[in-house]
Amino acid sequence: MKITKICCIGAGYVGGPTMAVIAQKCPEIQVTVVDLNEERIAAWNDTDTANIPIYEPGLDVIVAEARGRNLFFSTNVDKAIDEAQIIFISVNTPTKTYGKGKGMAADLKYIELCARQIARVAKDNKIVVEKSTLPVRTAEAIKSILDNTGNGVQFQILSNPEFLAEGTAVTDLLHPDRILIGGDPSEEGKKAIQALVDVYSNWVPAAKILTTNVWSSELSKLTANAFLAQRISSINAMSELCEKTGADVNEVAKAIGMDSRIGSKFLKASVGFGGSCFQKDILNLVYIAKSYGLNAVADYWEQVIIMNDHQKRRFSNSIVQTLYNTVSDKKITFLGWAFKKDTNDTRESAAIYVADDLINEHAKIAVYDPKVSNKKILGDLNYLETRNAEANANSVRSFLDPYEACQQAHAIAILTEWDEFIHYDWQKIYDSMQKPAFIFDGRNLLNGPELKAIGFVYQAIGS
Ligand code: UDX
Ligand code: ADP
């Protein structure tokens, strides 16, 4: 089967970059990314690619190259579904906020709506690809909807989880560690798998393209994220022990990371992991394990989240304690709000929870993040529903200039590891702050000895 038309439903952090790279690498395939969100699609179509809705290093250049040639962004979902041979589903699957599985299970309503729309529109055979992270056996549910509500056409469902990390999405897509494609073992299933393999073969070496059954593929994605998050919770657990024992977590991480069986990546102690995937995927895993009665398995993985929540809370507690047990009406400046550097995504960012704790203590939070807007910051806090929107707006203010954000602050908290923070004029910042001037480095980013020499009281994680 020669693929000439692809559609992707969902123009978010996964769909946008992934389709841009497919379009760049496969100029003979027409790639249409559709979304219900008109504002988002308009931003993807902005003549100035600096204004595309997702900040990812290098993405603007790829969009500029492919857009209008074989990459299109549109709100006409039906048309794109109708024309495509392969339809990627890349919509959001947030944790349920209501009903059974509330706070744990993935909310599959957007996925189901997509499946029903595809079934209604499709007039010829389609390959439907799950790109969003999904609970195991979602493919089965999609298939059931498609087969029972469709127009009698054949659907093949593939699981093709995305392993890109935000902030490095373009590099991850161009040079993936592996591409995973799960499908049905039937002849028709194999043909569908091969069609998708052929798309990726345009730039990914064959040895890196792995094919499995659908369930292994779905579960591998959850497992990969659970293992990665577990490493962070493990090193964060050690960071607390380091603080008590006089060990330095950076030294411990380096020492264990040189063991080739352990490896050096994902051992950076921090204020806690964030992002749209880790927590959601582990909660999914826990929910699935519980639903099969596997309580020991569920408890084991849940501990990764418990440790992460503890680390965020420990950070805000330490700020309050160090500032003489009160932050009431004190200006605390957050450098960084995004969940990691080089992205404008803030979903589940540790900054949100630390700010929420400090606002409960009546602190005044000032925020500077190079890529996150005030609207998003307030939206994140309002989403927690800890207090009303007016109270949040009165407690948090964001700045376009980091030096202004730090003026007259009692303390600075580093919440995101943006490179630019390293190169600030820290003497100038020190001179403008209340004394003693505190820095709480939630990312172990800054040069502690240098800051102490200036006069700061500097606290890092795990030392
Ligand atoms: C993750 C997975 O890495 C990716 O493969 C999957 O497709 C989606 O989920 P992402 O959430 O975008 O990607 O970013 P990642 O780099 O994994 O970071 C997640 C969080 O962990 C961030 O808050 C980051 O700051 C934190 N982190 C990461 C640490 O605290 N320490 C580390 O050593 C690494
Ligand atoms: P992710 O990080 O998984 O890419 P995002 O929230 O960034 O998640 O993007 C998901 C996108 O999917 C959103 O822009 C949302 O508007 C879109 N979406 C959700 N449901 C549908 C649907 N039924 N049809 C089209 N787009 C949808």
mmCIF file with all atom_site columns, N, CA and C in Angstrom, residues 3 32 187 291 299 339:
data_model
loop_
_atom_site.group_PDB
_atom_site.id
_atom_site.type_symbol
_atom_site.label_atom_id
_atom_site.label_alt_id
_atom_site.label_comp_id
_atom_site.label_asym_id
_atom_site.label_entity_id
_atom_site.label_seq_id
_atom_site.pdbx_PDB_ins_code
_atom_site.Cartn_x
_atom_site.Cartn_y
_atom_site.Cartn_z
_atom_site.occupancy
_atom_site.B_iso_or_equiv
_atom_site.pdbx_formal_charge
_atom_site.auth_seq_id
_atom_site.auth_comp_id
_atom_site.auth_asym_id
_atom_site.auth_atom_id
_atom_site.pdbx_PDB_model_num
ATOM 1  N N  . ILE A 1 3   ? 1.380  4.988   0.662  1.00 0.00 ? 3   ILE A N  1
ATOM 2  C CA . ILE A 1 3   ? 0.706  6.050   1.412  1.00 0.00 ? 3   ILE A CA 1
ATOM 3  C C  . ILE A 1 3   ? 1.004  7.412   0.772  1.00 0.00 ? 3   ILE A C  1
ATOM 4  N N  . THR A 1 32  ? -1.938 16.392  6.749  1.00 0.00 ? 32  THR A N  1
ATOM 5  C CA . THR A 1 32  ? -2.863 17.433  7.225  1.00 0.00 ? 32  THR A CA 1
ATOM 6  C C  . THR A 1 32  ? -3.111 17.240  8.714  1.00 0.00 ? 32  THR A C  1
ATOM 7  N N  . GLU A 1 187 ? -3.132 -11.021 8.268  1.00 0.00 ? 187 GLU A N  1
ATOM 8  C CA . GLU A 1 187 ? -2.507 -10.549 7.020  1.00 0.00 ? 187 GLU A CA 1
ATOM 9  C C  . GLU A 1 187 ? -2.778 -9.054  6.807  1.00 0.00 ? 187 GLU A C  1
ATOM 10 N N  . SER A 1 291 ? -7.293 -2.694  38.683 1.00 0.00 ? 291 SER A N  1
ATOM 11 C CA . SER A 1 291 ? -8.508 -3.253  38.094 1.00 0.00 ? 291 SER A CA 1
ATOM 12 C C  . SER A 1 291 ? -8.351 -4.756  37.829 1.00 0.00 ? 291 SER A C  1
ATOM 13 N N  . ASP A 1 299 ? 0.641  -0.702  44.129 1.00 0.00 ? 299 ASP A N  1
ATOM 14 C CA . ASP A 1 299 ? 1.275  0.044   45.232 1.00 0.00 ? 299 ASP A CA 1
ATOM 15 C C  . ASP A 1 299 ? 2.724  0.379   44.904 1.00 0.00 ? 299 ASP A C  1
ATOM 16 N N  . PHE A 1 339 ? 7.572  23.098  32.872 1.00 0.00 ? 339 PHE A N  1
ATOM 17 C CA . PHE A 1 339 ? 7.930  21.873  33.624 1.00 0.00 ? 339 PHE A CA 1
ATOM 18 C C  . PHE A 1 339 ? 9.356  21.425  33.343 1.00 0.00 ? 339 PHE A C  1
#
